[in-house]
CSV table of C-alpha atoms in Angstrom, one decimal:
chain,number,residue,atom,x,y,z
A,1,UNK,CA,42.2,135.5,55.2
A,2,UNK,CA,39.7,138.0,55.9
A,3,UNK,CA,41.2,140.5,54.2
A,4,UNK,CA,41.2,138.3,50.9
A,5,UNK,CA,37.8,136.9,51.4
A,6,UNK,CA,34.9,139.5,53.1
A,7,UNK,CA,31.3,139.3,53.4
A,8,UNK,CA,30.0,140.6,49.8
A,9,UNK,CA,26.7,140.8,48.2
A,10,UNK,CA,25.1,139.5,44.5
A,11,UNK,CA,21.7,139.8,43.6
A,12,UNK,CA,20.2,136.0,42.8
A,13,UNK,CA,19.1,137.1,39.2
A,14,UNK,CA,22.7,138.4,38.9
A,15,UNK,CA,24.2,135.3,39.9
A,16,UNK,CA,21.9,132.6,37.7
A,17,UNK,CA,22.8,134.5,34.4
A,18,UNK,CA,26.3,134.5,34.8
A,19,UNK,CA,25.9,131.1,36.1
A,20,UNK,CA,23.6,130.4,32.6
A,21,UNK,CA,26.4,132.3,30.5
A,22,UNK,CA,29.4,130.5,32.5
A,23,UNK,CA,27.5,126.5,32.0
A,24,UNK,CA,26.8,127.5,28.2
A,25,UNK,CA,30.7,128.3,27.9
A,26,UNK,CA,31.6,125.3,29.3
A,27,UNK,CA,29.3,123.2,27.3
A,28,UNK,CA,29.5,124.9,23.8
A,29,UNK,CA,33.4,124.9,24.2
A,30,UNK,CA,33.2,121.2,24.6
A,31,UNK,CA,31.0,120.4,22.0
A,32,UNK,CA,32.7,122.6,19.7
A,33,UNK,CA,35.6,120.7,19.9
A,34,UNK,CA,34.0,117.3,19.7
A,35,UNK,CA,31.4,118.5,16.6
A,36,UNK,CA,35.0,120.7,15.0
A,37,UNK,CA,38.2,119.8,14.3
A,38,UNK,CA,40.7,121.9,15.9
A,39,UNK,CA,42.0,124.2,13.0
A,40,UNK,CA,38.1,125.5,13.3
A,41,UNK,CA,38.2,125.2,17.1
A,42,UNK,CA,40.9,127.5,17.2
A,43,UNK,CA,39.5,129.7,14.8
A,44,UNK,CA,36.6,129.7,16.9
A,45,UNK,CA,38.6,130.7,19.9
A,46,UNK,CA,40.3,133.3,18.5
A,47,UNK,CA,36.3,135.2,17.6
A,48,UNK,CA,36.4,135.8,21.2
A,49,UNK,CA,38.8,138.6,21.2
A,50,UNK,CA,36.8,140.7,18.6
A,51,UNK,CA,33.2,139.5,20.0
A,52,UNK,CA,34.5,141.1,23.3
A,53,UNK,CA,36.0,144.2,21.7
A,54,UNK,CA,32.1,144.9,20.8
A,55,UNK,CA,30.4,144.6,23.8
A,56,UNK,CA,33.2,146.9,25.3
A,57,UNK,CA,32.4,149.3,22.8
A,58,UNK,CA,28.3,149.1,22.7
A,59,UNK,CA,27.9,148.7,26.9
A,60,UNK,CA,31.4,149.7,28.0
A,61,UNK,CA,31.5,152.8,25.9
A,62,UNK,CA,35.5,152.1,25.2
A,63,UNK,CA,37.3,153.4,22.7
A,64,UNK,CA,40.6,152.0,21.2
A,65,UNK,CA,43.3,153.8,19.6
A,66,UNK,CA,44.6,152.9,16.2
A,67,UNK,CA,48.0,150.9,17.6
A,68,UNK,CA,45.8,149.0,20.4
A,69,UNK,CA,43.5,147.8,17.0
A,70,UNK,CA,46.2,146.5,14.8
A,71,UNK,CA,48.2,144.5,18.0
A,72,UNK,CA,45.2,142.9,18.9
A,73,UNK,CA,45.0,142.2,14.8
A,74,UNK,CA,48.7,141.4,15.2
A,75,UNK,CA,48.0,138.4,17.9
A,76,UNK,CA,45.2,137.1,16.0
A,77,UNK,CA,46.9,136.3,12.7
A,78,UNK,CA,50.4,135.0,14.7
A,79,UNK,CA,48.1,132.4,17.0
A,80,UNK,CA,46.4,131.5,13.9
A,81,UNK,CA,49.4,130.8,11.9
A,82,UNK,CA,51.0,128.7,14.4
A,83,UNK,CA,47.9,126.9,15.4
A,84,UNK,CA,45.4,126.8,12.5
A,85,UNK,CA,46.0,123.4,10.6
A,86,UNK,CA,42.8,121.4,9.1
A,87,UNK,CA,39.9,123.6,9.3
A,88,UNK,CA,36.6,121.0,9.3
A,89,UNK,CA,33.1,122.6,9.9
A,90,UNK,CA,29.4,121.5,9.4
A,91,UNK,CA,26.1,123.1,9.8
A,92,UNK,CA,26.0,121.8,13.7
A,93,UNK,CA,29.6,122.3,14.4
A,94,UNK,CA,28.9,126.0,13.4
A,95,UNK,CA,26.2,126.6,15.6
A,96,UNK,CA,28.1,125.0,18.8
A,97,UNK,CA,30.9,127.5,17.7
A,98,UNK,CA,29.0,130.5,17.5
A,99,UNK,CA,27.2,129.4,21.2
A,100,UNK,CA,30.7,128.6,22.8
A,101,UNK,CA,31.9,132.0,21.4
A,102,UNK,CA,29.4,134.4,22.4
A,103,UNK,CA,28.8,132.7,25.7
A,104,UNK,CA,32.2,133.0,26.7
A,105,UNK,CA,32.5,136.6,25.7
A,106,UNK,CA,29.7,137.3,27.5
A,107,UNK,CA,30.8,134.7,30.5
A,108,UNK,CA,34.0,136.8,30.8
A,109,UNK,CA,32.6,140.4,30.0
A,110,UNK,CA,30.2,140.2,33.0
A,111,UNK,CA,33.0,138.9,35.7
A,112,UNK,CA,34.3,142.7,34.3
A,113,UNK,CA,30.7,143.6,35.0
A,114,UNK,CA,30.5,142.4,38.1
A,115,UNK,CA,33.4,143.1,40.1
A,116,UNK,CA,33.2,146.6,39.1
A,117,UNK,CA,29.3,147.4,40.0
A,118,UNK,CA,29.1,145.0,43.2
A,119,UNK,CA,32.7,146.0,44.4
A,120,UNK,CA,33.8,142.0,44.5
A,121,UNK,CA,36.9,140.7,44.8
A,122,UNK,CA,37.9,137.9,42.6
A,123,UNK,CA,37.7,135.6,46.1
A,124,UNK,CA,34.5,137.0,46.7
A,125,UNK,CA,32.8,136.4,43.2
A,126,UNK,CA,34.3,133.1,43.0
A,127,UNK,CA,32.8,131.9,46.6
A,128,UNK,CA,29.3,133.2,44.9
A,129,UNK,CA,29.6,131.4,41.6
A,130,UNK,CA,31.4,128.7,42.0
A,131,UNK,CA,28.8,126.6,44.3
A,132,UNK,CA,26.0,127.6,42.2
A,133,UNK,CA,27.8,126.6,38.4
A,134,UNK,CA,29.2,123.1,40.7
A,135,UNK,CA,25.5,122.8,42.0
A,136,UNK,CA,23.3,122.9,38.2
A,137,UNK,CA,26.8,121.4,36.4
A,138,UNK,CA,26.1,118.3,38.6
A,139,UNK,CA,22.1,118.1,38.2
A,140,UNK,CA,22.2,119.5,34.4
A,141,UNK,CA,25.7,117.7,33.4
A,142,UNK,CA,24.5,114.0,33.0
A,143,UNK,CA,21.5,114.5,30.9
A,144,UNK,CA,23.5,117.4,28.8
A,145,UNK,CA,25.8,114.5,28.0
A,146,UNK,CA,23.6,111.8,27.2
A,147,UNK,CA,21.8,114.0,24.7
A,148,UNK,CA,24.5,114.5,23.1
A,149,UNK,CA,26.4,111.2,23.5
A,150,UNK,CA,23.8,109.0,24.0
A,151,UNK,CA,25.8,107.3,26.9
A,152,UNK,CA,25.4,107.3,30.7
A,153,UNK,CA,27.7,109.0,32.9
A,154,UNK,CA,26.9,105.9,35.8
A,155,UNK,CA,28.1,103.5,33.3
A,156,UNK,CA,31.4,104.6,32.8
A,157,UNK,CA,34.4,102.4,34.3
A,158,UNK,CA,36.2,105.0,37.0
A,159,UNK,CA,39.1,103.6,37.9
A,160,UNK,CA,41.5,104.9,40.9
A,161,UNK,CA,43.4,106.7,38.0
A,162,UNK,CA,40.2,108.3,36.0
A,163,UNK,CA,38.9,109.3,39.1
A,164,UNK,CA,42.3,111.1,39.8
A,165,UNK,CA,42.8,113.1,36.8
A,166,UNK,CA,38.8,113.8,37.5
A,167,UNK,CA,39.8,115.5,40.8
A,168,UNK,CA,42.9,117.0,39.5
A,169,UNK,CA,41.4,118.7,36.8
A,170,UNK,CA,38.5,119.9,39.1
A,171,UNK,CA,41.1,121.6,41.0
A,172,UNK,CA,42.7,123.0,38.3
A,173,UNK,CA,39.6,124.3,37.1
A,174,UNK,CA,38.9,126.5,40.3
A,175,UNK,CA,42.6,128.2,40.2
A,176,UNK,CA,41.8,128.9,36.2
A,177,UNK,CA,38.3,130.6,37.1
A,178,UNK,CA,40.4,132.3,40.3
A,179,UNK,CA,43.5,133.7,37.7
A,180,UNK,CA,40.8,134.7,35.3
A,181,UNK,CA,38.4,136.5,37.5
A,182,UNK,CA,42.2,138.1,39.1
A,183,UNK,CA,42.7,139.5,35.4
A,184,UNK,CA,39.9,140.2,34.2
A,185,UNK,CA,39.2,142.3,37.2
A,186,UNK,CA,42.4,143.9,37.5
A,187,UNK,CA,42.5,144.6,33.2
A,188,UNK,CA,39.3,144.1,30.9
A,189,UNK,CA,38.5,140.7,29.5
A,190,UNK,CA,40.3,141.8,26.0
A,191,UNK,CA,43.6,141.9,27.9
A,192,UNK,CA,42.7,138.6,29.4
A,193,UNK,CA,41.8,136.9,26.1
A,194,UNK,CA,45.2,138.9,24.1
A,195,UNK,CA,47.2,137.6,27.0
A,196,UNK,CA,45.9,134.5,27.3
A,197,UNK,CA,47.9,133.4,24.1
A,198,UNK,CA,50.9,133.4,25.9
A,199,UNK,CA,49.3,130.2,26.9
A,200,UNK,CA,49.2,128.9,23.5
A,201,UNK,CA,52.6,130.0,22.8
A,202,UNK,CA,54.2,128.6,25.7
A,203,UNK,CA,52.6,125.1,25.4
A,204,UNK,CA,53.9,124.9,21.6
A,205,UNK,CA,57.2,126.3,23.2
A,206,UNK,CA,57.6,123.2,25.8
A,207,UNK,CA,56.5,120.6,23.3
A,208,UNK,CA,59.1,121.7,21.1
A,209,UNK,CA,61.5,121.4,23.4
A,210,UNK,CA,60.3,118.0,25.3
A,211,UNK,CA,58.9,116.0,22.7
A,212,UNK,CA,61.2,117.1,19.5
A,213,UNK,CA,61.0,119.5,16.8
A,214,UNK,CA,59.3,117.5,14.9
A,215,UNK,CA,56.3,120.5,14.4
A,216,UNK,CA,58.2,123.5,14.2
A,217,UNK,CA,58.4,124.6,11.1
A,218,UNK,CA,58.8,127.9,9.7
A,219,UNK,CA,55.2,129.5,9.5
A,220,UNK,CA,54.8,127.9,13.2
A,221,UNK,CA,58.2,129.6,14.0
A,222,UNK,CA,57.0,133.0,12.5
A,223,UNK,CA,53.1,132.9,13.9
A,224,UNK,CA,54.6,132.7,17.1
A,225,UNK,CA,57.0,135.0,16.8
A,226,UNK,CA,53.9,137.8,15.4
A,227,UNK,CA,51.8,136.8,18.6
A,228,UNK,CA,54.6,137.7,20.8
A,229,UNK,CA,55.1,140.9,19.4
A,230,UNK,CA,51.3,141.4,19.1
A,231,UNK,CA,51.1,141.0,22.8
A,232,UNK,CA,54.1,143.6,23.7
A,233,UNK,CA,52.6,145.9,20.9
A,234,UNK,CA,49.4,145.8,22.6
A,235,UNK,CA,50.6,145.9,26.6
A,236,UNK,CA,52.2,149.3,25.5
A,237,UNK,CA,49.1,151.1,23.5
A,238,UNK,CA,46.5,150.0,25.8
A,239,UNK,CA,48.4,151.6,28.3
A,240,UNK,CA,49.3,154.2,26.9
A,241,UNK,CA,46.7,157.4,27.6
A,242,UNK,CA,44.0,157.3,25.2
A,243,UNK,CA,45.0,153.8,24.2
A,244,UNK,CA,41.9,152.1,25.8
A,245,UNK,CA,39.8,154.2,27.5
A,246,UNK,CA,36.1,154.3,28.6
A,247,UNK,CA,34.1,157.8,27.0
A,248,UNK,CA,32.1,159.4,29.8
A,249,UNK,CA,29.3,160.7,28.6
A,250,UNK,CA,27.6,163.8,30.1
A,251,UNK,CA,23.8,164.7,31.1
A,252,UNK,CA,22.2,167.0,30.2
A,253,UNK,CA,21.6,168.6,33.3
A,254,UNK,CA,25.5,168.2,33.6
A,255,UNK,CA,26.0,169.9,30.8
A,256,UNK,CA,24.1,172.4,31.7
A,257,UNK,CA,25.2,173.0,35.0
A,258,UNK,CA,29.0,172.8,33.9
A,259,UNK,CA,28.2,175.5,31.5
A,260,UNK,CA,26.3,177.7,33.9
A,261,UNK,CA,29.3,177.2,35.9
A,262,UNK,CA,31.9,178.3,33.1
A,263,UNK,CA,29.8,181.2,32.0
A,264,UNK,CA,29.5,182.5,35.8
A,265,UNK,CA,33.8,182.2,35.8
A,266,UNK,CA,33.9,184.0,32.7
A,267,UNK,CA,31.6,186.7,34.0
A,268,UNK,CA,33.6,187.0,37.3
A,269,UNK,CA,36.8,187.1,35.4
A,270,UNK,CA,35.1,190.2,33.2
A,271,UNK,CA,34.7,191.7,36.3
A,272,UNK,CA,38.2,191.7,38.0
């Protein structure tokens, strides 16, 4: 155990903004999806990818290659066609969308951010965010939701089953934030998100074959089929060299130096 969970550090202003950005993810995914229908939903989940692809670029200094570009571009229209139905939006519905998508990328770039600065494993990063996202989710949570539904939580009828699921999905909910800080740390958030299809595909996959093939359909056959290839196309030009890869940048006192170095070789080599 103590070689999957050691004694760590994060800085407290470290740890409230990803705690802000991870609460505003959770919220403005929500209410996107109560304000949205789920055409736009999905739409709105598939921004992420791109919104993430910039801030690599502006504070990751990545650069992608031309086939890593159109796979990503690739997954995007395939999970769109096979998941984008009735597309609904109004003014409000907009503005929880853009929230929910910019938190999230952010949410998910700084885990990136994190792990690689403070040297944390995903154990150790989850032990430090977890109790404080649990901790202002539980005092923040109940008046977040009567704003917005103008019902109290303490009124609700939780039954032995309700109160199940709510534990269950708890659960579930730490082993998704543990498999997403593992991938994210381990990859970039863009391979998270691109992967993170598979999810989509798989569940249309199992409901086809459990609950009929009532909803497969050519276009859903054909989205799904694109994704799938996106996500190979894009597993083998990201890692391919020059793919993905972060530009180092030098100083000038580098440069310097590194040419001071060069033009003392080339005098040497004069020399001999």
């Amino acid at each position: 155990m103590a070689r999957i969970y050691s004694a760590s550090y994060l800085p407290l202003p470290e740890l409230v903004k990803f705690a802000f950005f991870a609460n505003l993810s959770i919220v403005g995914m929500n209410v996107s999806l109560m304000w949205n229908s789920v055409g736009f939903y999905q739409i709105a989940k598939l921004c992420i990818i791109p919104v993430l692809c910039i801030l690599e670029i502006l504070f990751d200094k990545v650069r992608y290659s031309r086939d890593t570009k159109l796979s990503i571009v690739l997954v995007l229209v395939g999970v769109a066609v096979c998941t984008v139905t009735d597309v609904s939006v109004n003014s409000q519905g907009l503005l929880a969308a853009v929230i929910a998508v910019w938190s999230t990328a952010l949410q998910q770039h700084y885990v990136h951010h994190l792990q690689r600065k403070y040297s944390l494993g995903s154990f150790n990063l989850l032990g430090h965010t977890a109790p404080a996202q649990a901790a202002s989710l539980l005092v923040l949570g109940p008046f977040v939701d009567f704003w917005l539904t103008n019902k109290r939580v303490d009124t609700f009828n939780y039954t032995s089953i309700v109160t199940f699921f709510i534990v269950l999905s708890c659960i579930i909910a730490v082993g998704t934030n543990l498999s997403q800080f593992i991938c994210i740390g381990r990859f970039t958030a863009v391979s998270f998100q691109v992967l993170g299809h598979m999810k989509t595909i798989l569940v249309l996959t199992l409901g086809f074959l459990f609950f009929g093939k009532e909803g497969l359909n050519f276009h859903v056959a054909l989205g799904m089929l694109l994704a799938v290839i996106g996500m190979i196309w894009y597993g083998n030009a990201s890692s391919k060299p020059g793919g993905k890869e972060r530009q180092v940048y030098s100083t000038p006192s580098e440069k310097i130096q590194k040419h001071g170095i060069l033009s003392s070789q080339s005098e040497l080599d004069q020399k001999v």
